[in-house]
């Protein structure tokens, strides 16, 4: 290996890098994300049968899913779900809950202010900033292009 040039080393390293299993990852992401959404739909249906209005159902479903995501993160279960489901576990609202709770738990030894509070949004913060920013831009564009309609 010491006598390899750059091209030989490139070929050698390409052979050693594990090949990603795209199809497997896609299937597991679909199944895990679908399972989370199915739980959300079950909650919506259950609340609808109990006579709640649409606003209460939407809020209640979100609150319960965020709580479940935080609880499962605290118990160490959501990390295992994320290892299996990848993006299927990261994209739903439970993934956002996991992104807030995980750093807070990791830095709790540094105290509530400099640990939990300051580190809580290290992962979710950029998502919030760009999500809010892009929604403002889309709102302004919508207002400009649909003003007379």
PDB file of N, CA and C in Angstrom, residues 78-120:
ATOM      1  N   UNK A  78     -36.876   5.348  20.209  1.00  0.00           N
ATOM      2  CA  UNK A  78     -36.975   6.051  18.926  1.00  0.00           C
ATOM      3  C   UNK A  78     -35.673   5.989  18.136  1.00  0.00           C
ATOM      4  N   UNK A  79     -34.544   5.936  18.834  1.00  0.00           N
ATOM      5  CA  UNK A  79     -33.265   5.792  18.137  1.00  0.00           C
ATOM      6  C   UNK A  79     -33.213   4.474  17.369  1.00  0.00           C
ATOM      7  N   UNK A  80     -33.755   3.430  17.968  1.00  0.00           N
ATOM      8  CA  UNK A  80     -33.793   2.128  17.291  1.00  0.00           C
ATOM      9  C   UNK A  80     -34.739   2.168  16.091  1.00  0.00           C
ATOM     10  N   UNK A  81     -35.870   2.851  16.251  1.00  0.00           N
ATOM     11  CA  UNK A  81     -36.805   3.019  15.136  1.00  0.00           C
ATOM     12  C   UNK A  81     -36.121   3.796  14.012  1.00  0.00           C
ATOM     13  N   UNK A  82     -35.360   4.830  14.374  1.00  0.00           N
ATOM     14  CA  UNK A  82     -34.644   5.633  13.390  1.00  0.00           C
ATOM     15  C   UNK A  82     -33.570   4.839  12.653  1.00  0.00           C
ATOM     16  N   UNK A  83     -32.900   3.920  13.352  1.00  0.00           N
ATOM     17  CA  UNK A  83     -31.889   3.086  12.701  1.00  0.00           C
ATOM     18  C   UNK A  83     -32.517   2.198  11.638  1.00  0.00           C
ATOM     19  N   UNK A  84     -33.712   1.730  11.899  1.00  0.00           N
ATOM     20  CA  UNK A  84     -34.404   0.859  10.947  1.00  0.00           C
ATOM     21  C   UNK A  84     -35.060   1.680   9.843  1.00  0.00           C
ATOM     22  N   UNK A  85     -35.780   2.738  10.233  1.00  0.00           N
ATOM     23  CA  UNK A  85     -36.609   3.469   9.286  1.00  0.00           C
ATOM     24  C   UNK A  85     -35.964   4.654   8.613  1.00  0.00           C
ATOM     25  N   UNK A  86     -34.825   5.115   9.077  1.00  0.00           N
ATOM     26  CA  UNK A  86     -34.149   6.242   8.446  1.00  0.00           C
ATOM     27  C   UNK A  86     -35.059   7.449   8.289  1.00  0.00           C
ATOM     28  N   UNK A  87     -35.204   7.911   7.059  1.00  0.00           N
ATOM     29  CA  UNK A  87     -36.025   9.098   6.773  1.00  0.00           C
ATOM     30  C   UNK A  87     -37.488   8.875   7.130  1.00  0.00           C
ATOM     31  N   UNK A  88     -37.929   7.641   7.116  1.00  0.00           N
ATOM     32  CA  UNK A  88     -39.313   7.348   7.490  1.00  0.00           C
ATOM     33  C   UNK A  88     -39.598   7.686   8.937  1.00  0.00           C
ATOM     34  N   UNK A  89     -38.571   7.685   9.776  1.00  0.00           N
ATOM     35  CA  UNK A  89     -38.723   8.058  11.179  1.00  0.00           C
ATOM     36  C   UNK A  89     -38.387   9.530  11.402  1.00  0.00           C
ATOM     37  N   UNK A  90     -37.613  10.117  10.499  1.00  0.00           N
ATOM     38  CA  UNK A  90     -37.169  11.503  10.685  1.00  0.00           C
ATOM     39  C   UNK A  90     -38.170  12.521  10.164  1.00  0.00           C
ATOM     40  N   UNK A  91     -38.909  12.188   9.131  1.00  0.00           N
ATOM     41  CA  UNK A  91     -39.768  13.165   8.467  1.00  0.00           C
ATOM     42  C   UNK A  91     -41.059  13.479   9.225  1.00  0.00           C
ATOM     43  N   UNK A  92     -41.769  12.498   9.782  1.00  0.00           N
ATOM     44  CA  UNK A  92     -43.015  12.857  10.492  1.00  0.00           C
ATOM     45  C   UNK A  92     -42.743  13.733  11.713  1.00  0.00           C
ATOM     46  N   UNK A  93     -43.797  14.242  12.314  1.00  0.00           N
ATOM     47  CA  UNK A  93     -43.682  15.153  13.458  1.00  0.00           C
ATOM     48  C   UNK A  93     -42.985  14.475  14.631  1.00  0.00           C
ATOM     49  N   UNK A  94     -43.039  13.162  14.716  1.00  0.00           N
ATOM     50  CA  UNK A  94     -42.327  12.450  15.770  1.00  0.00           C
ATOM     51  C   UNK A  94     -40.817  12.601  15.601  1.00  0.00           C
ATOM     52  N   UNK A  95     -40.351  12.714  14.380  1.00  0.00           N
ATOM     53  CA  UNK A  95     -38.928  12.949  14.121  1.00  0.00           C
ATOM     54  C   UNK A  95     -38.494  14.312  14.613  1.00  0.00           C
ATOM     55  N   UNK A  96     -39.368  15.300  14.468  1.00  0.00           N
ATOM     56  CA  UNK A  96     -39.068  16.639  14.997  1.00  0.00           C
ATOM     57  C   UNK A  96     -38.967  16.580  16.514  1.00  0.00           C
ATOM     58  N   UNK A  97     -39.879  15.872  17.138  1.00  0.00           N
ATOM     59  CA  UNK A  97     -39.847  15.703  18.587  1.00  0.00           C
ATOM     60  C   UNK A  97     -38.547  15.046  19.018  1.00  0.00           C
ATOM     61  N   UNK A  98     -38.136  14.027  18.291  1.00  0.00           N
ATOM     62  CA  UNK A  98     -36.873  13.341  18.567  1.00  0.00           C
ATOM     63  C   UNK A  98     -35.689  14.290  18.409  1.00  0.00           C
ATOM     64  N   UNK A  99     -35.734  15.154  17.405  1.00  0.00           N
ATOM     65  CA  UNK A  99     -34.635  16.095  17.152  1.00  0.00           C
ATOM     66  C   UNK A  99     -34.520  17.146  18.245  1.00  0.00           C
ATOM     67  N   UNK A 100     -35.582  17.417  18.964  1.00  0.00           N
ATOM     68  CA  UNK A 100     -35.537  18.377  20.067  1.00  0.00           C
ATOM     69  C   UNK A 100     -35.108  17.688  21.366  1.00  0.00           C
ATOM     70  N   UNK A 101     -35.641  16.509  21.620  1.00  0.00           N
ATOM     71  CA  UNK A 101     -35.395  15.822  22.888  1.00  0.00           C
ATOM     72  C   UNK A 101     -33.993  15.211  22.961  1.00  0.00           C
ATOM     73  N   UNK A 102     -33.493  14.656  21.858  1.00  0.00           N
ATOM     74  CA  UNK A 102     -32.186  13.986  21.883  1.00  0.00           C
ATOM     75  C   UNK A 102     -31.048  14.887  22.373  1.00  0.00           C
ATOM     76  N   UNK A 103     -30.850  16.079  21.783  1.00  0.00           N
ATOM     77  CA  UNK A 103     -29.760  16.930  22.287  1.00  0.00           C
ATOM     78  C   UNK A 103     -30.007  17.399  23.720  1.00  0.00           C
ATOM     79  N   UNK A 104     -31.258  17.619  24.085  1.00  0.00           N
ATOM     80  CA  UNK A 104     -31.561  18.045  25.450  1.00  0.00           C
ATOM     81  C   UNK A 104     -31.137  16.967  26.442  1.00  0.00           C
ATOM     82  N   UNK A 105     -31.401  15.716  26.104  1.00  0.00           N
ATOM     83  CA  UNK A 105     -30.991  14.612  26.971  1.00  0.00           C
ATOM     84  C   UNK A 105     -29.480  14.455  27.013  1.00  0.00           C
ATOM     85  N   UNK A 106     -28.849  14.628  25.867  1.00  0.00           N
ATOM     86  CA  UNK A 106     -27.408  14.439  25.778  1.00  0.00           C
ATOM     87  C   UNK A 106     -26.642  15.452  26.627  1.00  0.00           C
ATOM     88  N   UNK A 107     -27.141  16.680  26.706  1.00  0.00           N
ATOM     89  CA  UNK A 107     -26.422  17.741  27.410  1.00  0.00           C
ATOM     90  C   UNK A 107     -27.027  18.074  28.770  1.00  0.00           C
ATOM     91  N   UNK A 108     -27.876  17.212  29.317  1.00  0.00           N
ATOM     92  CA  UNK A 108     -28.509  17.509  30.607  1.00  0.00           C
ATOM     93  C   UNK A 108     -27.497  17.583  31.742  1.00  0.00           C
ATOM     94  N   UNK A 109     -26.353  16.923  31.599  1.00  0.00           N
ATOM     95  CA  UNK A 109     -25.334  16.971  32.652  1.00  0.00           C
ATOM     96  C   UNK A 109     -24.708  18.365  32.778  1.00  0.00           C
ATOM     97  N   UNK A 110     -24.860  19.196  31.761  1.00  0.00           N
ATOM     98  CA  UNK A 110     -24.311  20.554  31.809  1.00  0.00           C
ATOM     99  C   UNK A 110     -25.278  21.543  32.445  1.00  0.00           C
ATOM    100  N   UNK A 111     -26.403  21.050  32.940  1.00  0.00           N
ATOM    101  CA  UNK A 111     -27.374  21.897  33.629  1.00  0.00           C
ATOM    102  C   UNK A 111     -28.550  22.258  32.732  1.00  0.00           C
ATOM    103  N   UNK A 112     -29.561  22.855  33.342  1.00  0.00           N
ATOM    104  CA  UNK A 112     -30.778  23.170  32.609  1.00  0.00           C
ATOM    105  C   UNK A 112     -30.622  24.356  31.665  1.00  0.00           C
ATOM    106  N   UNK A 113     -29.796  25.322  32.026  1.00  0.00           N
ATOM    107  CA  UNK A 113     -29.659  26.510  31.177  1.00  0.00           C
ATOM    108  C   UNK A 113     -28.632  26.283  30.078  1.00  0.00           C
ATOM    109  N   UNK A 114     -27.395  25.934  30.452  1.00  0.00           N
ATOM    110  CA  UNK A 114     -26.326  25.773  29.465  1.00  0.00           C
ATOM    111  C   UNK A 114     -26.310  24.391  28.822  1.00  0.00           C
ATOM    112  N   UNK A 115     -27.074  23.485  29.337  1.00  0.00           N
ATOM    113  CA  UNK A 115     -27.154  22.152  28.754  1.00  0.00           C
ATOM    114  C   UNK A 115     -28.447  21.965  27.993  1.00  0.00           C
ATOM    115  N   UNK A 116     -29.509  21.694  28.741  1.00  0.00           N
ATOM    116  CA  UNK A 116     -30.804  21.363  28.136  1.00  0.00           C
ATOM    117  C   UNK A 116     -31.336  22.511  27.284  1.00  0.00           C
ATOM    118  N   UNK A 117     -31.471  23.692  27.863  1.00  0.00           N
ATOM    119  CA  UNK A 117     -32.111  24.804  27.149  1.00  0.00           C
ATOM    120  C   UNK A 117     -31.300  25.287  25.956  1.00  0.00           C
ATOM    121  N   UNK A 118     -29.982  25.376  26.113  1.00  0.00           N
ATOM    122  CA  UNK A 118     -29.185  25.919  25.009  1.00  0.00           C
ATOM    123  C   UNK A 118     -28.937  24.902  23.899  1.00  0.00           C
ATOM    124  N   UNK A 119     -28.977  23.645  24.198  1.00  0.00           N
ATOM    125  CA  UNK A 119     -28.688  22.617  23.191  1.00  0.00           C
ATOM    126  C   UNK A 119     -29.946  21.995  22.594  1.00  0.00           C
ATOM    127  N   UNK A 120     -31.100  22.315  23.159  1.00  0.00           N
ATOM    128  CA  UNK A 120     -32.347  21.670  22.743  1.00  0.00           C
ATOM    129  C   UNK A 120     -32.648  21.853  21.255  1.00  0.00           C
TER     130      UNK A 120
END
